[in-house]
PDB file of C-alpha atoms and ligand atoms in Angstrom:
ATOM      1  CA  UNK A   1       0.000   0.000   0.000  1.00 32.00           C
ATOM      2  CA  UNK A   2       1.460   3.307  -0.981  1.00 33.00           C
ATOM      3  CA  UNK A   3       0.803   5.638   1.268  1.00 35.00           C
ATOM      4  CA  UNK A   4       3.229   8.777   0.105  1.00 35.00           C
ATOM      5  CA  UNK A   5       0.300  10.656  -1.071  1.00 34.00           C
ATOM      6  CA  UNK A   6      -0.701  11.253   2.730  1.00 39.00           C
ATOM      7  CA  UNK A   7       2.953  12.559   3.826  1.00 42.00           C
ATOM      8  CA  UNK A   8       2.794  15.403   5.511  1.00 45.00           C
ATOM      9  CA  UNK A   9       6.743  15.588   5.183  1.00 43.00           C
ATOM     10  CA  UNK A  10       7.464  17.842   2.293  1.00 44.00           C
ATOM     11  CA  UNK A  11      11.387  17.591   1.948  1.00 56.00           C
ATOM     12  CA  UNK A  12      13.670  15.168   3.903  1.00 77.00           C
ATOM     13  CA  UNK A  13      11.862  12.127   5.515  1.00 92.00           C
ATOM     14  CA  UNK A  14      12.092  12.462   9.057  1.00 98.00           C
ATOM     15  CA  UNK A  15      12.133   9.764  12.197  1.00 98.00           C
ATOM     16  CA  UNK A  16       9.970  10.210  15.266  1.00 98.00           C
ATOM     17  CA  UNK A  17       9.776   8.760  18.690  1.00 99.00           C
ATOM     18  CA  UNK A  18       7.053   7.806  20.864  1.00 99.00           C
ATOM     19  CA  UNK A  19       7.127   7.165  24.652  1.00 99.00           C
ATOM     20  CA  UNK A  20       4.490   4.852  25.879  1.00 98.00           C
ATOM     21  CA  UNK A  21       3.478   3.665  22.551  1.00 98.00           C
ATOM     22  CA  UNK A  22       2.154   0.250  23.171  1.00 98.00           C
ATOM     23  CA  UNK A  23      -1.454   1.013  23.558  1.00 98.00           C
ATOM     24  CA  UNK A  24      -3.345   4.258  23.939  1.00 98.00           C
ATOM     25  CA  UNK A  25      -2.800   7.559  22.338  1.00 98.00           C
ATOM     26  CA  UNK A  26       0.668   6.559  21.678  1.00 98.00           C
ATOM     27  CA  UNK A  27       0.196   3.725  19.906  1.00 98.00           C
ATOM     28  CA  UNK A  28      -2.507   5.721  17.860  1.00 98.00           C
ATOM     29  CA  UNK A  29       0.543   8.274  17.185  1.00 98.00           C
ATOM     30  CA  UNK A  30       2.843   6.220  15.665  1.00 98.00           C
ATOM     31  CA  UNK A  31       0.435   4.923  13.701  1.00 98.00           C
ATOM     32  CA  UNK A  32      -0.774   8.165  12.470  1.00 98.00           C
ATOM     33  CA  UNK A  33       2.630   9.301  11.765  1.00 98.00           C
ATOM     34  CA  UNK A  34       3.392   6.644   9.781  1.00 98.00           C
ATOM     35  CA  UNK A  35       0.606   7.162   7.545  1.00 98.00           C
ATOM     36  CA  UNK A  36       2.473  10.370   6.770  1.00 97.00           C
ATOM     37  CA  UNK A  37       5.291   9.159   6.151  1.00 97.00           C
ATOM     38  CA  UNK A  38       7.354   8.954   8.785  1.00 98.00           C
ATOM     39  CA  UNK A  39       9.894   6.603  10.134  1.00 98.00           C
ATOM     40  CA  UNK A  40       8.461   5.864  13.728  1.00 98.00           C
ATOM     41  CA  UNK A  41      10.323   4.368  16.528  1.00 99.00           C
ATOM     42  CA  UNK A  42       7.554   2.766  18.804  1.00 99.00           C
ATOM     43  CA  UNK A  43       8.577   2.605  22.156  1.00 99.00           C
ATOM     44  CA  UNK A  44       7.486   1.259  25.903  1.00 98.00           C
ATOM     45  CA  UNK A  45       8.888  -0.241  28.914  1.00 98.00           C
ATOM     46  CA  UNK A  46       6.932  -3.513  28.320  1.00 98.00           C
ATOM     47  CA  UNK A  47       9.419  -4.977  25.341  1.00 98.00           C
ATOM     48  CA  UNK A  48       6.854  -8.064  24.876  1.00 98.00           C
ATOM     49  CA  UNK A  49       3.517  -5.404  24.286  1.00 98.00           C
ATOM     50  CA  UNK A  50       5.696  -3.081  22.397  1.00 98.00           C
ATOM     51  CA  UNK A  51       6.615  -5.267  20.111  1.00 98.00           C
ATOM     52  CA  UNK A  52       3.322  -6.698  18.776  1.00 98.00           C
ATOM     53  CA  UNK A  53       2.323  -2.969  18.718  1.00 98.00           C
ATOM     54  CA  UNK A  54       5.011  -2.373  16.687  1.00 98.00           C
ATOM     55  CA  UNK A  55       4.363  -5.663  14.853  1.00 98.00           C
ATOM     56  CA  UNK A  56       0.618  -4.829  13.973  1.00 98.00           C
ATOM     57  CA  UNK A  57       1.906  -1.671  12.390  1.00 98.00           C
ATOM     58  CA  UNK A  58       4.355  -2.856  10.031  1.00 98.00           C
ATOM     59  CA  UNK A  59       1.503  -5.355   9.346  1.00 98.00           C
ATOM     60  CA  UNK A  60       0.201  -2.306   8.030  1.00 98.00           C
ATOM     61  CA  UNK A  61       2.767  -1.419   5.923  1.00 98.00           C
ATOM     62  CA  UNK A  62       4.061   1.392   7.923  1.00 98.00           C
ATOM     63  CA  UNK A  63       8.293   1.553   8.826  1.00 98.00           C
ATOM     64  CA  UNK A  64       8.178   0.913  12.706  1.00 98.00           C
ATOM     65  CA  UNK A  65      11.185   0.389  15.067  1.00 98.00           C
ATOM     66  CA  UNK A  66      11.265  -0.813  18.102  1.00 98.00           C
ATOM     67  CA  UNK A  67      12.829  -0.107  20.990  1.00 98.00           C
ATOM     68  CA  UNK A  68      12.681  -0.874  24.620  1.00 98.00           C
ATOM     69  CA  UNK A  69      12.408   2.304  26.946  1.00 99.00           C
ATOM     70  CA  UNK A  70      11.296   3.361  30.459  1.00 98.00           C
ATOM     71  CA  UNK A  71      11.159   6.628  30.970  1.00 98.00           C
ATOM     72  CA  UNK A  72      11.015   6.745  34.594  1.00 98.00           C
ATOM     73  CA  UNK A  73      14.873   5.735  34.135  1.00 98.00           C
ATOM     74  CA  UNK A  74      18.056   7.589  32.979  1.00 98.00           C
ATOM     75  CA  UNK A  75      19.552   4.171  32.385  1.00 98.00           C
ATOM     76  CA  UNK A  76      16.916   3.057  29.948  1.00 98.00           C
ATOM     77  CA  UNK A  77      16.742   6.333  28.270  1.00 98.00           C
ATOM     78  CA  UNK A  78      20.830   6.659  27.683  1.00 98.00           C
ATOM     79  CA  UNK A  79      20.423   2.643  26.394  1.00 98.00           C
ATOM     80  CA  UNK A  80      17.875   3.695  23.945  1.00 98.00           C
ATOM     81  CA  UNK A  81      19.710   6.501  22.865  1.00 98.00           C
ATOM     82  CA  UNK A  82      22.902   4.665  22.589  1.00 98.00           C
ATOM     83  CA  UNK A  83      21.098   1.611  20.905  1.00 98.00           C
ATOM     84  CA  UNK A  84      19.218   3.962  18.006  1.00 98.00           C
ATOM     85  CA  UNK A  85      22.726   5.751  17.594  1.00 98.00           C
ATOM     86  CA  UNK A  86      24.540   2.327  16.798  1.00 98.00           C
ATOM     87  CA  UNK A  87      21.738   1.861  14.307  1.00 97.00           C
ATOM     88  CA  UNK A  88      22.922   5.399  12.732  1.00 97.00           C
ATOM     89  CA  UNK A  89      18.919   6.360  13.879  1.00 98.00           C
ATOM     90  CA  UNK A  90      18.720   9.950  14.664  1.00 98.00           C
ATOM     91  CA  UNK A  91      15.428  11.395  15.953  1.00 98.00           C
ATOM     92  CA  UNK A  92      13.649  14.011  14.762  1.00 98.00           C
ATOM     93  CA  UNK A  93      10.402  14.397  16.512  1.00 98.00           C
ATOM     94  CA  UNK A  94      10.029  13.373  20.306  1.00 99.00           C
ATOM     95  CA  UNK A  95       7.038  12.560  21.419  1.00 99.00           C
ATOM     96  CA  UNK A  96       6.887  12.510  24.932  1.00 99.00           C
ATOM     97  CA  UNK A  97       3.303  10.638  25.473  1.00 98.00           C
ATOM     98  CA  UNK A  98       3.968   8.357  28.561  1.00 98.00           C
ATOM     99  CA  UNK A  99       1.864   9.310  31.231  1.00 98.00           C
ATOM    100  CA  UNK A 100       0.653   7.820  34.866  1.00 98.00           C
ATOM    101  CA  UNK A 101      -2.749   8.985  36.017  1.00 95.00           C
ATOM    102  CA  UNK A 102      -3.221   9.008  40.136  1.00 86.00           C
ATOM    103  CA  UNK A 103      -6.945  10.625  40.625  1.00 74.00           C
ATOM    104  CA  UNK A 104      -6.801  11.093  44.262  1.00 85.00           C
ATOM    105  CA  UNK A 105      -6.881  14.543  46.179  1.00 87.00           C
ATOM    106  CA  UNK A 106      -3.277  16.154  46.391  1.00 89.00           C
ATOM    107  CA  UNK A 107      -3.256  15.693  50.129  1.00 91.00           C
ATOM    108  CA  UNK A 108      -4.848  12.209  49.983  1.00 91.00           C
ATOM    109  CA  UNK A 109      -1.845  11.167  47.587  1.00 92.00           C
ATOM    110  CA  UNK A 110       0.802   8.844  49.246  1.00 95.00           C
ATOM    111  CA  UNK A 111       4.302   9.904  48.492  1.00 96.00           C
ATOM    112  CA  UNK A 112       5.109   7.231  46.563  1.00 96.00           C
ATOM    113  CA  UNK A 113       1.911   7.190  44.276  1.00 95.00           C
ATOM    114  CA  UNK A 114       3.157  11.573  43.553  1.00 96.00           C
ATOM    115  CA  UNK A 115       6.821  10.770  43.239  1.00 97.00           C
ATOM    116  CA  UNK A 116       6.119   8.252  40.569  1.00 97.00           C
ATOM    117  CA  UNK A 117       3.395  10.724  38.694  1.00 97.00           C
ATOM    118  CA  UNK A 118       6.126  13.309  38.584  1.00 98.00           C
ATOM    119  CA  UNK A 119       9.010  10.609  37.786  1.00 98.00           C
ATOM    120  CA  UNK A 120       7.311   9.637  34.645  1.00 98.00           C
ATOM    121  CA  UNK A 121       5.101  12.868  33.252  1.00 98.00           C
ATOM    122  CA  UNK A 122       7.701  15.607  34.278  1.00 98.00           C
ATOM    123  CA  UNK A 123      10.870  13.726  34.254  1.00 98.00           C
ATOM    124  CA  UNK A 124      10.478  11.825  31.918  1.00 98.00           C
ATOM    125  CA  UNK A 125       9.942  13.900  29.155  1.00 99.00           C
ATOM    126  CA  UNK A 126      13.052  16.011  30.847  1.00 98.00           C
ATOM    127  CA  UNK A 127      14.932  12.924  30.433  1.00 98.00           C
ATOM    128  CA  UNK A 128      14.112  12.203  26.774  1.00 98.00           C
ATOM    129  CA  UNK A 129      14.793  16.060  26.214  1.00 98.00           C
ATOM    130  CA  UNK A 130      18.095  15.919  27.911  1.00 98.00           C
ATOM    131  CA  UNK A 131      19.335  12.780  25.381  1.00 98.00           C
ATOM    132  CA  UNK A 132      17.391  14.307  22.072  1.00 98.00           C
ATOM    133  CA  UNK A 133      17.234  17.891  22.350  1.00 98.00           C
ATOM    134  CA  UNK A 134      20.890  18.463  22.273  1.00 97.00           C
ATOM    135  CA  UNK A 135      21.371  16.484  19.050  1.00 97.00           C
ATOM    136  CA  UNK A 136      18.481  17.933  17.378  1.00 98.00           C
ATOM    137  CA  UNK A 137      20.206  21.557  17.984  1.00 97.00           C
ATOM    138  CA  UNK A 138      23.585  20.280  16.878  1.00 96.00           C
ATOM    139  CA  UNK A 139      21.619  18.602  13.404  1.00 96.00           C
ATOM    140  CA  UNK A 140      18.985  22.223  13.424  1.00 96.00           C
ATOM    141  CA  UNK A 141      16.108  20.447  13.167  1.00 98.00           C
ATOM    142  CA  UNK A 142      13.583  18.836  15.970  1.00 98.00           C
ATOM    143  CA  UNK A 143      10.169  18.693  17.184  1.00 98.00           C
ATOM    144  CA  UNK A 144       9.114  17.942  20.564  1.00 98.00           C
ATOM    145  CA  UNK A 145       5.446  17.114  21.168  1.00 99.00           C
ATOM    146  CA  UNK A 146       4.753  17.626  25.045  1.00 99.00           C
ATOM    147  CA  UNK A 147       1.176  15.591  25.949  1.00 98.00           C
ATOM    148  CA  UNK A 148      -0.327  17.389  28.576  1.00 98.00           C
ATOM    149  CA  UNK A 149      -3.369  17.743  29.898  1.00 96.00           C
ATOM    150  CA  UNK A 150      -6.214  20.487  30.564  1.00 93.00           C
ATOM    151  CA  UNK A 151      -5.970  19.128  34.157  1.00 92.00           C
ATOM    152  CA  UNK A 152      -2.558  21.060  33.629  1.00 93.00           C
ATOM    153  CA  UNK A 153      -3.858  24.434  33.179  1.00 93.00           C
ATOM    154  CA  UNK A 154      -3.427  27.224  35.862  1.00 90.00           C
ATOM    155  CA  UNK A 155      -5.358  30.077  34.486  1.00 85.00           C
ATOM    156  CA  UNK A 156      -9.030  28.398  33.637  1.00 80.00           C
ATOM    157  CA  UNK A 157     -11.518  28.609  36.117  1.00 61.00           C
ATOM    158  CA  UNK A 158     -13.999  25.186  36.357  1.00 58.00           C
ATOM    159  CA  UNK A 159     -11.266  22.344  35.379  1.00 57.00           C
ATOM    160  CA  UNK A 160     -10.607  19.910  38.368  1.00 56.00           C
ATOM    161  CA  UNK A 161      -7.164  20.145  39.948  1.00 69.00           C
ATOM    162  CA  UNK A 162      -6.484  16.762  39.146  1.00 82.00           C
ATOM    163  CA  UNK A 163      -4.004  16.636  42.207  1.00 92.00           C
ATOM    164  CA  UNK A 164      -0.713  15.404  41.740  1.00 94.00           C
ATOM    165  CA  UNK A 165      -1.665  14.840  37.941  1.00 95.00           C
ATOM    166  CA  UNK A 166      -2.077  18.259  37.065  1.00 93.00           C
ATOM    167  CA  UNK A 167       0.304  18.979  39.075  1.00 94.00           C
ATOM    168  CA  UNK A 168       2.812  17.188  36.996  1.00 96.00           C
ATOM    169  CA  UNK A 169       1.253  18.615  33.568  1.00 96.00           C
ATOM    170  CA  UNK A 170       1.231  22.159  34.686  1.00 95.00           C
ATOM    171  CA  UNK A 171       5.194  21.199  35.401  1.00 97.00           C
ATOM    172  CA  UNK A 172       5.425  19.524  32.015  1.00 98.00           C
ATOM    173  CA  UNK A 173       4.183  22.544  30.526  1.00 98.00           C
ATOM    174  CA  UNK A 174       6.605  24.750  32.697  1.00 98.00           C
ATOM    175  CA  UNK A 175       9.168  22.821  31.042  1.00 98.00           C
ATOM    176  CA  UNK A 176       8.142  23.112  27.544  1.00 98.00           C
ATOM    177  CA  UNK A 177       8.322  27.136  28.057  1.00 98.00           C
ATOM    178  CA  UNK A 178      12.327  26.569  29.645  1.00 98.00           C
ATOM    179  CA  UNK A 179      13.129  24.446  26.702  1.00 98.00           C
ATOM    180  CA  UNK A 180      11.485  26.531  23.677  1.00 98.00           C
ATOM    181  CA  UNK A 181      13.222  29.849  25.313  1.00 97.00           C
ATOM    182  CA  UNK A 182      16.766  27.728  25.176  1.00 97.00           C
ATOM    183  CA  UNK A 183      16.747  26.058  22.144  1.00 97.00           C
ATOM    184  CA  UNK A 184      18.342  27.671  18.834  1.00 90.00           C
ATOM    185  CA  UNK A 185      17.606  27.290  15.063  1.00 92.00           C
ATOM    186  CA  UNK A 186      15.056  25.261  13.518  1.00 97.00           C
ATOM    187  CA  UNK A 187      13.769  23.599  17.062  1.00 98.00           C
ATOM    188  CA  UNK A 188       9.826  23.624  17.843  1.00 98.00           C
ATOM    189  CA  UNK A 189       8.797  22.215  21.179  1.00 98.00           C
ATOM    190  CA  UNK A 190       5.580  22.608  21.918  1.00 98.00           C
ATOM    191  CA  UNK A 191       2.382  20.914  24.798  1.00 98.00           C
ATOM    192  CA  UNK A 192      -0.904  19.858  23.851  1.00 98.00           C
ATOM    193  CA  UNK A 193      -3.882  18.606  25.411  1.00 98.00           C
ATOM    194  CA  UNK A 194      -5.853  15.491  23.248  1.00 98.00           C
ATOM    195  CA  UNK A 195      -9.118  16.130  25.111  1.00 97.00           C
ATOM    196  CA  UNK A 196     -11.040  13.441  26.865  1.00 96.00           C
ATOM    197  CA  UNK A 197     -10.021  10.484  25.385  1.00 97.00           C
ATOM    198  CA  UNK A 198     -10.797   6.681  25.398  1.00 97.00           C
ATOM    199  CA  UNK A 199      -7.615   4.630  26.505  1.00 97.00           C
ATOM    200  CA  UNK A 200      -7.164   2.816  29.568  1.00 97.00           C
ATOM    201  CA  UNK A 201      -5.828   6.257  31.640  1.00 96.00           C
ATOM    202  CA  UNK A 202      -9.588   7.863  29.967  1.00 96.00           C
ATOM    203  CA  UNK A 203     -11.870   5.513  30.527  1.00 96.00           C
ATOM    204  CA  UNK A 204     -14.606   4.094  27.909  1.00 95.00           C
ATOM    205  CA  UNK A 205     -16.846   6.748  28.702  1.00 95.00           C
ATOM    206  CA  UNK A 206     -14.533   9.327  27.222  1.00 96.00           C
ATOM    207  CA  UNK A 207     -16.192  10.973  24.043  1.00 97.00           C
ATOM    208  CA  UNK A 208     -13.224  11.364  22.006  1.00 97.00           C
ATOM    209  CA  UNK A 209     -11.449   8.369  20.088  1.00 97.00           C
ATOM    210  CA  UNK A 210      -7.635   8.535  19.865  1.00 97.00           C
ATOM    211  CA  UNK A 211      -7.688   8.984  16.322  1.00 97.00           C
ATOM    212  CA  UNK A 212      -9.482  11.873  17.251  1.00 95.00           C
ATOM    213  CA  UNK A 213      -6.902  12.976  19.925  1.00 96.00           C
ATOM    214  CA  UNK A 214      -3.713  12.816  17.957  1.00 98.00           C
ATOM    215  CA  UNK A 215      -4.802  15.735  15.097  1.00 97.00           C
ATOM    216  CA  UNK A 216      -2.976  18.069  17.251  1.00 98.00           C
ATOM    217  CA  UNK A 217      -0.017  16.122  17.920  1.00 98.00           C
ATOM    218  CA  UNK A 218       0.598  15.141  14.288  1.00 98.00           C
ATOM    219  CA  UNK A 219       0.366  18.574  13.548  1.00 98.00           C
ATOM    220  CA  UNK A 220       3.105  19.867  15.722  1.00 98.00           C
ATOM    221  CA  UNK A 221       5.129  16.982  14.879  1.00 98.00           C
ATOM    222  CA  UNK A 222       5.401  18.367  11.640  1.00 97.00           C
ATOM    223  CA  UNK A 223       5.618  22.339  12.059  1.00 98.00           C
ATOM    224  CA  UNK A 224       6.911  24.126   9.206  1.00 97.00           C
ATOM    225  CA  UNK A 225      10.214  26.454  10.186  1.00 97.00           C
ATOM    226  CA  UNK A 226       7.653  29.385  11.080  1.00 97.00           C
ATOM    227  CA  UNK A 227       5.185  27.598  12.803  1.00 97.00           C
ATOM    228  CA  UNK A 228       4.191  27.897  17.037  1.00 98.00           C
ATOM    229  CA  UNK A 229       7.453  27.943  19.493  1.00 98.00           C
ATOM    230  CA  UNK A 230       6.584  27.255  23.568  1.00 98.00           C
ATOM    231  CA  UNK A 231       2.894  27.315  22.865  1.00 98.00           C
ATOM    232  CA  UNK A 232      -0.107  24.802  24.556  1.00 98.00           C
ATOM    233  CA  UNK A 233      -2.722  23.331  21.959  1.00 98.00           C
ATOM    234  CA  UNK A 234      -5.750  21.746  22.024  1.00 98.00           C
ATOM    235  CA  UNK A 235      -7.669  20.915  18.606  1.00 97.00           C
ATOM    236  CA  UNK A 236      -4.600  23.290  16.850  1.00 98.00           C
ATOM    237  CA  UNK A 237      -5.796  26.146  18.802  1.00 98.00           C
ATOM    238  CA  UNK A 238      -3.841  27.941  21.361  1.00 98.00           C
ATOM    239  CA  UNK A 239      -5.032  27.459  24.885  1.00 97.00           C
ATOM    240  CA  UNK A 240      -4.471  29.290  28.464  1.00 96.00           C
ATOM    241  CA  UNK A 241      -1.527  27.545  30.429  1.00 95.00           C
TER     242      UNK A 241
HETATM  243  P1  LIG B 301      -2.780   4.936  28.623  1.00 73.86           P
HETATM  244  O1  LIG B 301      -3.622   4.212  27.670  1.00 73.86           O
HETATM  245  O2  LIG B 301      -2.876   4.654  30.073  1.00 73.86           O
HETATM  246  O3  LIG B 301      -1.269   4.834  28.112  1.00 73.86           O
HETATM  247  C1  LIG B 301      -0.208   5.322  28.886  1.00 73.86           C
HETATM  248  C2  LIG B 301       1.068   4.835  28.260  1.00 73.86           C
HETATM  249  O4  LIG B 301       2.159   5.361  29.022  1.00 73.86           O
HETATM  250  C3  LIG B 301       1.186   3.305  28.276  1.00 73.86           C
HETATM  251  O5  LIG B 301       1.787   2.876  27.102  1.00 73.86           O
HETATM  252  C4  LIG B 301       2.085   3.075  29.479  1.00 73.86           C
HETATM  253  O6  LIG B 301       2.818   1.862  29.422  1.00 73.86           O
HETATM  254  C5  LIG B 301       3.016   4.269  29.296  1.00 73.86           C
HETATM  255  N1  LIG B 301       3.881   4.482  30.454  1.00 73.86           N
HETATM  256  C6  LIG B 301       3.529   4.688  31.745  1.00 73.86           C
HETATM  257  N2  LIG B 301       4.634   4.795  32.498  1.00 73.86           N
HETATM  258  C7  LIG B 301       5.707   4.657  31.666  1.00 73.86           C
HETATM  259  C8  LIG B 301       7.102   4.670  31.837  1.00 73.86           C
HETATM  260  N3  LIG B 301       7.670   4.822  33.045  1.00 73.86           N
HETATM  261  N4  LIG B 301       7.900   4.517  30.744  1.00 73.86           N
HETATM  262  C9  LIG B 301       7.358   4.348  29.519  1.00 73.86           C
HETATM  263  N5  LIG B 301       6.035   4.295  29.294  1.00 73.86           N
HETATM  264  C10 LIG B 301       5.218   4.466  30.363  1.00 73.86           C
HETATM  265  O7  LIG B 301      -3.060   6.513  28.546  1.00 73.86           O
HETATM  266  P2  LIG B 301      -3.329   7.502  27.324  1.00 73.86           P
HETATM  267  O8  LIG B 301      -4.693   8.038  27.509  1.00 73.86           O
HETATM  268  O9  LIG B 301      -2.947   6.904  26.020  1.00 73.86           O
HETATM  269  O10 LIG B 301      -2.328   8.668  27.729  1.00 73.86           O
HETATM  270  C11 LIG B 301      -1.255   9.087  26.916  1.00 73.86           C
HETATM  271  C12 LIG B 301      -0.891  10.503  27.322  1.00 73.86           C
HETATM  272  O11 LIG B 301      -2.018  11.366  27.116  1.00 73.86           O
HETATM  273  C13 LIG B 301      -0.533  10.635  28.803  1.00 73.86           C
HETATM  274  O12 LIG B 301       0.553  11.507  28.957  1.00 73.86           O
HETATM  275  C14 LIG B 301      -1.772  11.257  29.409  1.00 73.86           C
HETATM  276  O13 LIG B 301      -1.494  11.989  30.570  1.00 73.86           O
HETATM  277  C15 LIG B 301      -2.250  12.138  28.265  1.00 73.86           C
HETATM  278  N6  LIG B 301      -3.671  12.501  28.350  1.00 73.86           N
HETATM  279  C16 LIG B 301      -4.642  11.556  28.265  1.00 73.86           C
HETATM  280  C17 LIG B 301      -5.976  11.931  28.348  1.00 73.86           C
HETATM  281  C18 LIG B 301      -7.098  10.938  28.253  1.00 73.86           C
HETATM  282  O14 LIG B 301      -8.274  11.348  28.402  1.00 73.86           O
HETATM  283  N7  LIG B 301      -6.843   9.667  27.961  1.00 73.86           N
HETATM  284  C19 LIG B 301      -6.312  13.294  28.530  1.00 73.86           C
HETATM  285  C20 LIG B 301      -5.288  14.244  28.628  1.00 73.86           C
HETATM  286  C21 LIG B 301      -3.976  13.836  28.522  1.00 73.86           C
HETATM  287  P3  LIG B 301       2.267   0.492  30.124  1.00 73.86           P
HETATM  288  O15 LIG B 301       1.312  -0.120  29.143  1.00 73.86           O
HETATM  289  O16 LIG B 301       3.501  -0.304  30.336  1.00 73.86           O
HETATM  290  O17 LIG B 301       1.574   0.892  31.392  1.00 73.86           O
END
């Protein structure tokens, strides 16, 4: 199945990277940017899941790696980085998708259960940032897709706090603004919000598919050189931090 007619990539084919891509919106990422044309690296921290995701994709005629990552540790992310730099793979879009969910009231949270919200959905994508973001400078080209959350925002009145959750996404956008004020050249990092969305962390009851959710994300993915630096999205529209 051909599908260059759907590429969104207009000169040099690019590679992207997805955390937490065995299932959920991640998965559904890859997948989409494969249909454009991209080279996608699928990755998780379950190797045996990952791998039939990754599987069921190429099944689809779409170029998938895989690789093996948890990004709740520096060791797995430098071995990922060092294993996709043996393979002369260098990445061009992060997407930093992997995400814990704990619902309960911030001062109901047990230390452990906030530590490990803000080890994977802050640090991690600092992590991933740390290892990519320096090579994409060095090469002038990147794009780093932030998933946040609503439940991140500071400024609208009416959205639930989401304790230690939003928490972590209002930090995860904090440190999409550091990055996009540091970087140089042809660099776009950006957050977004996919809505309401049903995955296992949404729920069935969710109204929005993640086909649905991962417009946005595919879109900043694949900025041109003058497209949004350091914003927050949500169905390609700028939203309030
Ligand atoms: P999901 O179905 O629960 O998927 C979460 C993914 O993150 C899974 O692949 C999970 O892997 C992975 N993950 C968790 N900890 C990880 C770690 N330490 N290292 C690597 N991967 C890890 O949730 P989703 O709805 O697709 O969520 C994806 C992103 O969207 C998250 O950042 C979430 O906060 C955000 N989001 C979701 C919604 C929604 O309504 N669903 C709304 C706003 C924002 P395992 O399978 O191994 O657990």
């Amino acid at each position: 199945m051909s599908l260059a007619g759907d590429s969104v990539n207009q000169g040099e084919r690019r590679t992207a990277l997805v955390t937490g891509a065995n299932r959920g919106i991640g998965y559904e990422a890859c997948r989409q940017l494969g249909r454009r044309g991209m080279r996608v690296v699928l990755t998780s921290r379950d190797e045996a899941e990952g791998r039939r995701a990754a599987e069921h994709l190429r099944n689809q005629g779409l170029d998938v790696l895989y690789q093996i990552l948890d990004v709740s540790s520096s060791a797995s992310v430098e071995a990922c980085a060092r294993q996709l730099q043996q393979q002369d793979v260098a990445i061009d879009v992060l997407v930093n998708n992997a995400g814990v969910y704990v619902a309960e009231p911030i001062l109901d949270a047990t230390e452990s259960a906030f530590l490990e919200t803000l080890q994977v959905n802050l640090l991690g994508a600092w992590r991933m940032c740390r290892i990519f973001v320096p090579d994409m400078v060095a090469r002038g080209y990147g794009r780093v897709v932030n998933v946040s959350s609503g439940m991140g925002q500071m400024t609208v009145r009416g959205e639930p706090s989401g304790g230690a959750y939003g928490i972590s996404k209002a930090s995860l956008n904090a440190l999409t603004r550091e990055l996009a004020n540091l970087v140089q050249g042809d660099i776009k990092i950006n957050s977004m919000c996919p809505g309401w969305v049903a995955t296992r962390m949404g729920g069935s009851g969710a109204p929005r598919t993640p086909e649905q959710a991962v417009g946005t994300l595919v879109w900043l993915s694949s900025l041109p050189m003058d497209g949004p630096q350091g914003g927050f999205f949500r169905d390609r529209k700028s939203i309030p931090w």
